[in-house]
Short mmCIF file of C-alpha atoms in Angstrom, two decimals:
data_model
loop_
_atom_site.label_atom_id
_atom_site.label_comp_id
_atom_site.label_asym_id
_atom_site.label_seq_id
_atom_site.Cartn_x
_atom_site.Cartn_y
_atom_site.Cartn_z
CA UNK A 1 -23.94 16.21 90.01
CA UNK A 2 -24.49 13.55 87.02
CA UNK A 3 -26.56 9.93 86.49
CA UNK A 4 -24.54 6.89 87.75
CA UNK A 5 -22.54 6.14 84.74
CA UNK A 6 -23.93 1.93 84.38
CA UNK A 7 -27.10 4.02 84.06
CA UNK A 8 -28.71 3.94 80.85
CA UNK A 9 -31.72 5.16 81.28
CA UNK A 10 -30.88 8.58 80.63
CA UNK A 11 -31.49 9.74 76.57
CA UNK A 12 -28.21 10.10 74.84
CA UNK A 13 -27.77 11.81 70.74
CA UNK A 14 -28.66 10.87 68.05
CA UNK A 15 -28.62 14.24 66.46
CA UNK A 16 -26.34 12.53 63.26
CA UNK A 17 -28.89 10.71 61.78
CA UNK A 18 -32.80 11.98 63.36
CA UNK A 19 -30.99 15.68 63.83
CA UNK A 20 -32.76 16.12 67.20
CA UNK A 21 -31.74 18.60 69.97
CA UNK A 22 -28.39 17.19 71.79
CA UNK A 23 -29.49 15.07 74.50
CA UNK A 24 -33.12 14.49 73.39
CA UNK A 25 -33.24 11.20 72.07
CA UNK A 26 -34.20 7.75 72.09
CA UNK A 27 -30.96 5.49 72.56
CA UNK A 28 -29.83 3.59 69.40
CA UNK A 29 -28.88 0.16 69.89
CA UNK A 30 -25.40 0.63 68.78
CA UNK A 31 -24.51 3.17 71.28
CA UNK A 32 -25.99 1.38 73.85
CA UNK A 33 -22.07 1.42 75.65
CA UNK A 34 -22.55 5.33 75.79
CA UNK A 35 -24.23 7.14 78.73
CA UNK A 36 -24.92 10.23 79.70
CA UNK A 37 -23.42 13.39 82.58
CA UNK A 38 -24.67 16.76 83.47
CA UNK A 39 -21.95 19.53 84.91
CA UNK A 40 -24.70 21.94 86.71
CA UNK A 41 -22.94 25.83 86.65
CA UNK A 42 -24.14 28.84 88.13
CA UNK A 43 -23.19 32.16 87.71
CA UNK A 44 -24.76 35.78 87.86
CA UNK A 45 -28.06 36.69 86.32
CA UNK A 46 -29.90 36.83 83.24
CA UNK A 47 -28.37 38.91 80.67
CA UNK A 48 -29.52 39.67 77.79
CA UNK A 49 -28.63 41.66 74.38
CA UNK A 50 -29.11 42.39 70.36
CA UNK A 51 -26.21 39.77 68.28
CA UNK A 52 -23.14 41.40 68.39
CA UNK A 53 -21.85 41.73 64.16
CA UNK A 54 -20.25 38.74 64.44
CA UNK A 55 -23.21 37.33 64.95
CA UNK A 56 -25.37 39.11 62.46
CA UNK A 57 -22.42 38.32 59.79
CA UNK A 58 -23.15 34.33 60.99
CA UNK A 59 -27.14 34.65 61.10
CA UNK A 60 -27.03 35.67 57.65
CA UNK A 61 -24.76 32.98 56.50
CA UNK A 62 -26.98 30.48 57.68
CA UNK A 63 -30.05 31.73 56.00
CA UNK A 64 -28.18 31.72 53.02
CA UNK A 65 -27.14 28.20 53.00
CA UNK A 66 -29.10 25.48 55.06
CA UNK A 67 -25.62 23.32 55.05
CA UNK A 68 -22.95 26.29 56.45
CA UNK A 69 -23.39 24.24 59.88
CA UNK A 70 -20.57 21.81 58.16
CA UNK A 71 -17.78 24.41 58.55
CA UNK A 72 -19.11 26.36 60.41
CA UNK A 73 -19.42 24.48 63.33
CA UNK A 74 -15.91 24.16 65.07
CA UNK A 75 -14.97 20.68 66.14
CA UNK A 76 -11.60 20.64 68.31
CA UNK A 77 -10.93 17.58 70.59
CA UNK A 78 -8.51 17.93 73.82
CA UNK A 79 -6.30 15.62 74.73
CA UNK A 80 -6.25 15.61 79.09
CA UNK A 81 -2.39 15.68 80.62
CA UNK A 82 -1.53 12.43 82.93
CA UNK A 83 -0.99 15.37 85.17
CA UNK A 84 -4.37 15.80 86.18
CA UNK A 85 -7.29 14.15 88.05
CA UNK A 86 -8.93 12.65 84.76
CA UNK A 87 -12.14 10.49 87.00
CA UNK A 88 -14.95 11.47 85.86
CA UNK A 89 -15.88 13.26 89.06
CA UNK A 90 -13.00 15.71 88.52
CA UNK A 91 -13.66 16.60 84.38
CA UNK A 92 -17.49 17.54 85.09
CA UNK A 93 -16.76 19.58 87.46
CA UNK A 94 -13.76 21.40 85.40
CA UNK A 95 -16.65 22.04 82.31
CA UNK A 96 -18.82 22.95 85.10
CA UNK A 97 -16.44 26.23 85.89
CA UNK A 98 -15.48 25.93 82.17
CA UNK A 99 -19.22 26.91 81.54
CA UNK A 100 -19.39 29.12 84.71
CA UNK A 101 -16.48 31.35 84.14
CA UNK A 102 -17.90 32.23 79.81
CA UNK A 103 -21.50 33.10 79.83
CA UNK A 104 -20.48 32.32 75.57
CA UNK A 105 -20.81 29.36 76.23
CA UNK A 106 -24.30 29.11 77.94
CA UNK A 107 -25.76 31.60 76.15
CA UNK A 108 -29.10 30.76 73.34
CA UNK A 109 -30.67 33.18 70.63
CA UNK A 110 -33.83 33.71 70.40
CA UNK A 111 -36.51 35.93 69.39
CA UNK A 112 -37.52 38.93 70.52
CA UNK A 113 -39.92 41.83 70.63
CA UNK A 114 -37.00 43.86 68.10
CA UNK A 115 -35.80 41.46 66.53
CA UNK A 116 -33.29 38.25 67.66
CA UNK A 117 -31.94 38.65 70.97
CA UNK A 118 -28.90 36.61 72.83
CA UNK A 119 -30.03 35.34 76.15
CA UNK A 120 -27.03 34.44 78.90
CA UNK A 121 -28.42 31.58 81.27
CA UNK A 122 -27.41 31.67 84.95
CA UNK A 123 -27.54 28.70 85.38
CA UNK A 124 -27.91 25.19 84.44
CA UNK A 125 -27.04 21.96 83.36
CA UNK A 126 -24.40 20.95 79.64
CA UNK A 127 -25.00 17.27 79.18
CA UNK A 128 -21.50 15.62 79.05
CA UNK A 129 -21.60 12.62 75.83
CA UNK A 130 -19.71 10.04 77.93
CA UNK A 131 -17.81 7.92 74.82
CA UNK A 132 -15.64 4.45 75.81
CA UNK A 133 -12.39 4.50 74.22
CA UNK A 134 -9.42 2.28 73.64
CA UNK A 135 -5.65 3.67 73.85
CA UNK A 136 -5.11 6.98 74.02
CA UNK A 137 -8.97 8.23 73.11
CA UNK A 138 -7.69 9.87 69.48
CA UNK A 139 -10.10 7.71 67.03
CA UNK A 140 -13.18 8.15 69.53
CA UNK A 141 -12.71 11.83 69.99
CA UNK A 142 -12.14 12.42 66.15
CA UNK A 143 -15.23 10.31 65.36
CA UNK A 144 -16.92 11.91 68.04
CA UNK A 145 -16.48 14.91 66.62
CA UNK A 146 -17.02 14.47 63.43
CA UNK A 147 -20.71 12.70 64.12
CA UNK A 148 -21.39 15.92 66.63
CA UNK A 149 -20.41 18.67 64.31
CA UNK A 150 -22.36 17.47 61.21
CA UNK A 151 -25.79 18.26 62.71
CA UNK A 152 -26.98 21.99 62.78
CA UNK A 153 -27.57 23.53 66.20
CA UNK A 154 -30.81 24.65 67.19
CA UNK A 155 -29.67 27.94 68.92
CA UNK A 156 -33.29 29.65 70.63
CA UNK A 157 -33.02 25.40 72.59
CA UNK A 158 -29.78 23.94 72.64
CA UNK A 159 -26.31 25.25 74.44
CA UNK A 160 -24.56 26.46 71.93
CA UNK A 161 -21.31 23.71 72.72
CA UNK A 162 -21.64 20.18 72.48
CA UNK A 163 -19.16 18.57 74.99
CA UNK A 164 -17.97 14.28 75.48
CA UNK A 165 -15.77 12.99 76.93
CA UNK A 166 -13.65 9.68 75.99
CA UNK A 167 -13.39 7.24 78.55
CA UNK A 168 -10.43 4.45 78.92
CA UNK A 169 -10.39 2.38 82.10
CA UNK A 170 -11.69 5.02 84.18
CA UNK A 171 -10.23 7.76 83.16
CA UNK A 172 -10.91 10.97 80.86
CA UNK A 173 -8.19 10.48 78.27
CA UNK A 174 -10.05 13.31 75.92
CA UNK A 175 -12.83 15.80 75.52
CA UNK A 176 -14.59 16.96 72.87
CA UNK A 177 -15.69 20.12 72.16
CA UNK A 178 -18.13 21.08 69.17
CA UNK A 179 -18.72 24.73 69.90
CA UNK A 180 -21.38 26.37 67.35
CA UNK A 181 -20.54 29.51 65.57
CA UNK A 182 -23.26 31.83 67.38
CA UNK A 183 -21.51 32.86 70.56
CA UNK A 184 -17.60 32.32 69.66
CA UNK A 185 -15.42 32.31 67.32
CA UNK A 186 -11.79 30.93 66.29
CA UNK A 187 -9.94 32.71 68.32
CA UNK A 188 -12.46 32.49 71.08
CA UNK A 189 -12.19 28.32 71.16
CA UNK A 190 -8.33 29.29 71.55
CA UNK A 191 -9.09 30.91 74.76
CA UNK A 192 -11.88 28.85 76.13
CA UNK A 193 -9.36 25.15 75.26
CA UNK A 194 -6.56 27.21 77.51
CA UNK A 195 -8.98 27.77 80.28
CA UNK A 196 -10.07 24.36 80.13
CA UNK A 197 -6.86 23.00 80.18
CA UNK A 198 -6.13 25.68 83.33
CA UNK A 199 -8.62 24.40 85.06
CA UNK A 200 -8.19 20.70 84.35
CA UNK A 201 -4.51 21.27 86.11
CA UNK A 202 -5.65 24.11 89.08
CA UNK A 203 -9.71 23.54 89.39
CA UNK A 204 -9.89 27.58 89.65
CA UNK A 205 -8.84 30.85 87.88
CA UNK A 206 -7.97 33.80 89.62
CA UNK A 207 -7.67 36.15 86.86
CA UNK A 208 -11.16 36.96 85.51
CA UNK A 209 -12.84 36.33 82.34
CA UNK A 210 -12.77 38.54 78.95
CA UNK A 211 -15.65 40.21 77.57
CA UNK A 212 -18.82 37.79 76.87
CA UNK A 213 -20.96 37.92 73.70
CA UNK A 214 -23.21 39.82 75.52
CA UNK A 215 -21.23 42.52 76.70
CA UNK A 216 -19.51 42.91 73.24
CA UNK A 217 -22.89 43.45 71.84
CA UNK A 218 -24.10 45.85 74.27
CA UNK A 219 -20.79 47.90 73.79
CA UNK A 220 -21.69 47.91 69.85
CA UNK A 221 -24.78 49.25 70.31
CA UNK A 222 -23.12 52.94 72.06
CA UNK A 223 -19.31 54.31 71.97
CA UNK A 224 -18.47 51.82 68.34
CA UNK A 225 -20.87 53.14 66.76
CA UNK A 226 -18.53 56.13 65.22
CA UNK A 227 -16.10 53.13 64.34
CA UNK A 228 -18.86 51.41 62.39
CA UNK A 229 -19.58 54.75 60.19
CA UNK A 230 -16.68 54.72 59.37
CA UNK A 231 -15.80 51.65 58.50
CA UNK A 232 -19.08 51.69 55.87
CA UNK A 233 -17.41 54.95 54.22
CA UNK A 234 -14.55 53.16 53.28
CA UNK A 235 -16.35 50.17 52.29
CA UNK A 236 -18.53 52.86 49.90
CA UNK A 237 -15.66 54.69 48.45
CA UNK A 238 -13.25 51.44 48.36
CA UNK A 239 -16.22 49.67 45.99
CA UNK A 240 -16.81 52.93 43.63
CA UNK A 241 -13.18 52.11 43.08
CA UNK A 242 -13.98 48.60 41.16
CA UNK A 243 -15.03 48.58 37.46
CA UNK A 244 -18.13 47.23 37.34
CA UNK A 245 -18.38 43.45 35.44
CA UNK A 246 -20.36 40.43 34.90
CA UNK A 247 -19.13 36.90 35.85
CA UNK A 248 -19.77 34.88 32.34
CA UNK A 249 -21.89 31.88 33.32
CA UNK A 250 -19.83 28.63 32.10
CA UNK A 251 -22.73 26.04 32.60
CA UNK A 252 -25.92 25.29 34.59
CA UNK A 253 -26.02 25.55 38.71
CA UNK A 254 -25.55 21.93 40.34
CA UNK A 255 -26.71 20.87 43.28
CA UNK A 256 -24.85 21.64 45.47
CA UNK A 257 -24.33 25.03 44.04
CA UNK A 258 -21.39 25.08 45.63
CA UNK A 259 -18.40 22.23 45.45
CA UNK A 260 -15.71 22.27 47.36
CA UNK A 261 -11.81 20.81 47.11
CA UNK A 262 -9.03 20.81 49.55
CA UNK A 263 -6.15 20.18 48.80
CA UNK A 264 -3.59 19.00 51.87
CA UNK A 265 0.07 20.08 51.06
CA UNK A 266 3.30 20.73 52.89
CA UNK A 267 5.03 21.84 50.07
CA UNK A 268 2.53 24.95 50.14
CA UNK A 269 3.02 25.25 53.70
CA UNK A 270 6.92 25.17 53.24
CA UNK A 271 6.98 27.21 49.97
CA UNK A 272 5.12 30.01 51.67
CA UNK A 273 6.57 30.53 55.22
CA UNK A 274 9.65 30.74 52.54
CA UNK A 275 8.53 33.96 50.56
CA UNK A 276 6.76 35.35 53.22
CA UNK A 277 10.93 35.42 55.23
CA UNK A 278 11.94 36.54 52.37
CA UNK A 279 9.71 39.37 51.64
CA UNK A 280 8.99 40.22 55.23
CA UNK A 281 5.32 39.79 55.27
CA UNK A 282 2.95 37.06 56.30
CA UNK A 283 2.11 33.54 54.95
CA UNK A 284 -1.51 34.77 55.40
CA UNK A 285 -0.54 37.39 52.76
CA UNK A 286 1.36 35.13 50.68
CA UNK A 287 -1.57 32.92 49.96
CA UNK A 288 -3.64 35.96 50.19
CA UNK A 289 -1.76 36.67 47.41
CA UNK A 290 -1.49 34.26 45.53
CA UNK A 291 -5.13 33.56 45.23
CA UNK A 292 -5.87 36.63 44.15
CA UNK A 293 -3.23 35.73 41.39
CA UNK A 294 -5.03 33.49 40.30
CA UNK A 295 -8.03 34.54 40.26
CA UNK A 296 -7.89 37.39 37.86
CA UNK A 297 -5.10 35.34 35.47
CA UNK A 298 -6.98 35.88 32.84
CA UNK A 299 -8.69 39.61 33.07
CA UNK A 300 -7.42 43.11 31.81
CA UNK A 301 -5.11 44.71 34.76
CA UNK A 302 -6.99 46.71 36.92
CA UNK A 303 -8.12 46.83 40.35
CA UNK A 304 -9.62 43.88 41.66
CA UNK A 305 -11.47 43.08 45.34
CA UNK A 306 -11.05 40.59 47.77
CA UNK A 307 -12.96 40.08 51.43
CA UNK A 308 -10.59 38.82 54.00
CA UNK A 309 -11.92 37.60 57.05
CA UNK A 310 -10.75 39.67 60.13
CA UNK A 311 -10.50 38.71 63.90
CA UNK A 312 -10.99 42.19 65.46
CA UNK A 313 -8.60 41.82 68.05
CA UNK A 314 -7.12 44.75 68.03
CA UNK A 315 -8.71 46.53 71.16
CA UNK A 316 -6.65 45.20 74.42
CA UNK A 317 -9.67 44.43 75.85
CA UNK A 318 -10.81 42.30 73.53
CA UNK A 319 -7.61 39.72 73.02
CA UNK A 320 -8.84 37.83 75.36
CA UNK A 321 -13.13 38.10 74.59
CA UNK A 322 -15.30 34.58 73.95
CA UNK A 323 -17.61 36.00 71.71
CA UNK A 324 -18.46 35.60 67.93
CA UNK A 325 -16.41 39.03 66.85
CA UNK A 326 -14.62 38.12 63.81
CA UNK A 327 -16.02 40.22 60.75
CA UNK A 328 -15.52 40.32 56.51
CA UNK A 329 -13.38 42.94 55.50
CA UNK A 330 -12.73 44.40 52.59
CA UNK A 331 -9.52 45.68 50.07
CA UNK A 332 -9.04 46.42 46.67
CA UNK A 333 -5.27 45.71 45.35
CA UNK A 334 -4.26 47.36 41.86
CA UNK A 335 -2.85 45.39 39.72
CA UNK A 336 -2.13 47.68 36.96
CA UNK A 337 0.93 47.25 35.22
CA UNK A 338 0.90 43.37 36.10
CA UNK A 339 3.25 43.36 38.25
CA UNK A 340 5.39 40.07 39.13
CA UNK A 341 4.07 38.20 42.40
CA UNK A 342 6.96 39.83 44.19
CA UNK A 343 5.70 43.16 43.38
CA UNK A 344 2.23 42.11 44.46
CA UNK A 345 2.86 40.93 47.96
CA UNK A 346 3.91 44.73 49.11
CA UNK A 347 0.13 45.80 47.61
CA UNK A 348 -1.94 42.70 48.56
CA UNK A 349 -0.48 43.40 52.40
CA UNK A 350 -1.15 46.94 52.34
CA UNK A 351 -4.70 46.08 50.83
CA UNK A 352 -5.22 43.81 53.45
CA UNK A 353 -4.42 45.64 56.14
CA UNK A 354 -6.70 48.40 55.19
CA UNK A 355 -9.39 45.20 54.93
CA UNK A 356 -8.59 44.35 58.32
CA UNK A 357 -8.57 48.10 59.86
CA UNK A 358 -12.24 48.65 58.46
CA UNK A 359 -13.27 45.21 59.28
CA UNK A 360 -14.86 46.11 62.75
CA UNK A 361 -18.86 48.08 61.77
CA UNK A 362 -22.82 47.61 61.87
CA UNK A 363 -23.42 44.75 59.57
CA UNK A 364 -26.93 45.67 59.05
CA UNK A 365 -25.60 49.36 58.90
CA UNK A 366 -23.60 48.57 55.65
CA UNK A 367 -26.35 46.09 53.69
CA UNK A 368 -28.88 49.47 54.21
CA UNK A 369 -25.76 51.30 52.62
CA UNK A 370 -25.39 49.28 49.64
CA UNK A 371 -28.91 48.98 49.00
CA UNK A 372 -29.86 53.27 49.19
CA UNK A 373 -27.46 53.20 46.24
CA UNK A 374 -29.74 50.53 44.72
CA UNK A 375 -26.93 47.78 44.80
CA UNK A 376 -28.33 44.59 45.11
CA UNK A 377 -25.84 43.79 48.39
CA UNK A 378 -27.22 39.46 47.89
CA UNK A 379 -24.76 39.46 44.61
CA UNK A 380 -22.63 42.85 44.94
CA UNK A 381 -20.01 40.94 45.70
CA UNK A 382 -20.48 37.90 43.72
CA UNK A 383 -17.57 38.31 40.95
CA UNK A 384 -14.91 38.88 43.87
CA UNK A 385 -13.27 36.39 46.39
CA UNK A 386 -13.13 35.22 49.72
CA UNK A 387 -10.38 34.61 52.08
CA UNK A 388 -10.75 32.62 55.80
CA UNK A 389 -7.07 32.03 57.07
CA UNK A 390 -8.14 30.43 60.63
CA UNK A 391 -4.76 28.01 61.57
CA UNK A 392 -4.04 28.48 64.90
CA UNK A 393 -2.47 31.71 66.42
CA UNK A 394 0.92 31.05 66.56
CA UNK A 395 1.11 29.61 63.61
CA UNK A 396 3.25 32.78 62.11
CA UNK A 397 6.10 32.35 64.44
CA UNK A 398 6.74 28.81 64.26
CA UNK A 399 10.40 28.70 62.20
CA UNK A 400 10.57 29.13 58.80
CA UNK A 401 12.26 26.06 57.36
CA UNK A 402 15.84 26.15 56.58
CA UNK A 403 17.64 24.18 54.49
CA UNK A 404 15.47 23.58 51.52
CA UNK A 405 16.00 22.71 48.00
CA UNK A 406 14.12 23.33 44.93
CA UNK A 407 14.62 19.19 44.30
CA UNK A 408 12.67 18.67 48.13
CA UNK A 409 9.85 21.06 47.34
CA UNK A 410 8.80 19.67 44.25
CA UNK A 411 9.46 16.15 46.25
CA UNK A 412 6.74 17.58 48.36
CA UNK A 413 4.30 18.42 45.85
CA UNK A 414 4.27 14.55 45.11
CA UNK A 415 2.99 13.75 48.31
CA UNK A 416 0.03 16.80 48.08
CA UNK A 417 -3.27 15.40 48.13
CA UNK A 418 -7.09 16.26 46.51
CA UNK A 419 -10.50 14.85 48.12
CA UNK A 420 -13.65 16.71 47.92
CA UNK A 421 -15.79 17.61 50.69
CA UNK A 422 -19.54 18.21 51.05
CA UNK A 423 -20.66 20.94 48.89
CA UNK A 424 -22.85 24.35 50.07
CA UNK A 425 -26.22 25.53 48.88
CA UNK A 426 -25.02 29.33 48.56
CA UNK A 427 -22.29 32.13 49.11
CA UNK A 428 -22.06 35.72 48.04
CA UNK A 429 -18.95 35.48 46.58
CA UNK A 430 -17.68 32.90 43.31
CA UNK A 431 -14.90 31.60 44.14
CA UNK A 432 -14.00 31.28 48.47
CA UNK A 433 -10.76 30.10 49.73
CA UNK A 434 -10.37 28.42 53.72
CA UNK A 435 -6.95 27.84 55.26
CA UNK A 436 -6.61 25.76 57.99
CA UNK A 437 -3.74 23.61 59.95
CA UNK A 438 -2.86 20.31 58.72
CA UNK A 439 -0.43 17.85 60.69
CA UNK A 440 3.51 19.48 58.80
CA UNK A 441 1.17 20.55 56.24
CA UNK A 442 -2.22 23.41 55.49
CA UNK A 443 -4.91 22.70 54.10
CA UNK A 444 -6.53 24.72 51.70
CA UNK A 445 -10.09 24.59 50.44
CA UNK A 446 -11.45 26.25 47.20
CA UNK A 447 -15.60 26.75 47.32
CA UNK A 448 -16.63 28.04 43.58
CA UNK A 449 -19.77 28.59 42.51
CA UNK A 450 -20.89 25.63 39.76
CA UNK A 451 -22.67 29.04 37.64
CA UNK A 452 -19.41 30.45 36.85
CA UNK A 453 -16.44 27.73 37.73
CA UNK A 454 -16.88 24.52 36.64
CA UNK A 455 -15.66 21.37 39.34
CA UNK A 456 -13.24 20.08 36.73
CA UNK A 457 -11.10 23.29 37.14
CA UNK A 458 -10.74 22.94 41.57
CA UNK A 459 -7.48 20.59 41.42
CA UNK A 460 -6.04 22.27 38.77
CA UNK A 461 -6.83 26.21 40.08
CA UNK A 462 -5.31 24.65 43.90
CA UNK A 463 -2.48 22.88 42.17
CA UNK A 464 -1.81 26.32 40.34
CA UNK A 465 -1.94 27.82 43.51
CA UNK A 466 0.78 25.24 45.11
CA UNK A 467 3.11 25.61 41.80
CA UNK A 468 3.00 29.16 42.29
CA UNK A 469 4.49 29.12 45.52
CA UNK A 470 7.35 26.53 45.18
#
C-alpha cells in the first residue's frame, strides 16, 4: 500500500519551487522530514468523454491567463475527528476508497483525435504527502495547502487532486486537499469532503456516488442540447438590449494586467444579512446589487449587463454530481429611473434568476453564435462585470444578526482589512468580484483591468460597497 514511514528514498513534491509534477522531484533539504505514501484505488473500467461545458469554460480561462490557477485551484483542509481511527494506514485506506468512489478524482484531460478528452482511470495510486505538524496541525495544514495550491496542475499526467496528511504524534490531525478545477467545482468539493469524513468514520458508504465528470459530459452531448439552444437564444436576445459603448482608457496596461485587492469585513457580512432579511432576498443578491450600483454610478441610467457564476444544480440528479458543471450566467437589469437601492434589489433578483436559468449551455456553440453575428467574443463582455459567490452551501441559512445598531456596524467597519493579492494576466471583463467565507466575516476580492480602472480605485470601491450596505 505504501512506503514505510521512515523511508526517505521516495521522491517528494517540490512543485512550489520547480513547477514539477506532484511526487516527481528530488527531496529538498528543508523538506527532509516529509515523506510519501500511496493510496491504491481500483474501480470499474477506463471511461472517456469530451469535456463538460463547464470544463470548456475553465480551459478557455486557463488559456487566457497563465496565472488563473491561483484562484482556480481549490484549497481545502479537513480536521480529522477524534472519533475516528487516524493512523496512517486507516487514513490511506479511506483516501483510496474516496478516489475509487469518485471517478472525477482520477480523471485526466488529454488531447484526442477530435480535441481534448477526459479519461477516468480504472485503477492507480494516489500520492499522499506526509507532513509533520504540531498541536492540532492547523498551521502546517494551511502552509501545505498554500504551497500545493500555488502551482498549476499538469492535467494530462497529474491526478486532479493533491493530498497531504499532517501527522502529529503518529496521528493524522489534518488532511489537505488541493483540487484542480478541471473535474470539480466548489459544490462538488463539498460533496467529496463530506464523503471523506464518512469514510473515515464508517470505512465504507452504501449509497451510490452522484454523476461524475465523464457521465455529465456524455449527457450534455445528448438530450441537454435542446436546453443549450434555448440558453443561447436568450443570451443573444438579452445582449441586443445593451447599449454599445466603449470603456475609457484611464492608463497604460500594467503587469499583471489585472490587479486584485480583497476586503475582509464582518460589517459587510452583517449588513448584507440584515438587508437580505428586510427585503426577502439572498445575501448574494444584496452583494450583486451593491456591486452593480457602484459600477454604474457615473453612467447614464439604462440596461446594465452582469455575469454571475451559476452552480447548475437545478436537476435532482445533479444535486450530488461530482463534476465541473458550474457555468457563467448573463443577466440584464434595467436601471432606468435611477432606482433607489431598495427598488434595485428586486430588479437584480429577477435578472439574476433569469441568468441562472440560462447558464447551462454548450460553451463552444455559444461562442460560435456570437462570432457568426460579427461580435468579437474575446472582448464583447469587457464593459460589464462578473460576480462569483463561492461561500459554502448553507451560508444563506445562517441566522440573521439580531440586535444590530448603526453604531455597532460602523464600529465593525473600522476592523475591516484590505490587502492586495496576486494579480491575473487577462480576463473577459474589466471588473470581477469574488465572494468567499471568512471567519465571522465575508471576503470580497475585486479584480480590475488596469487599462480601464486605476489600481488606486480598488480599495475605495470596496470600502464604498461596505458603506453602501451599512
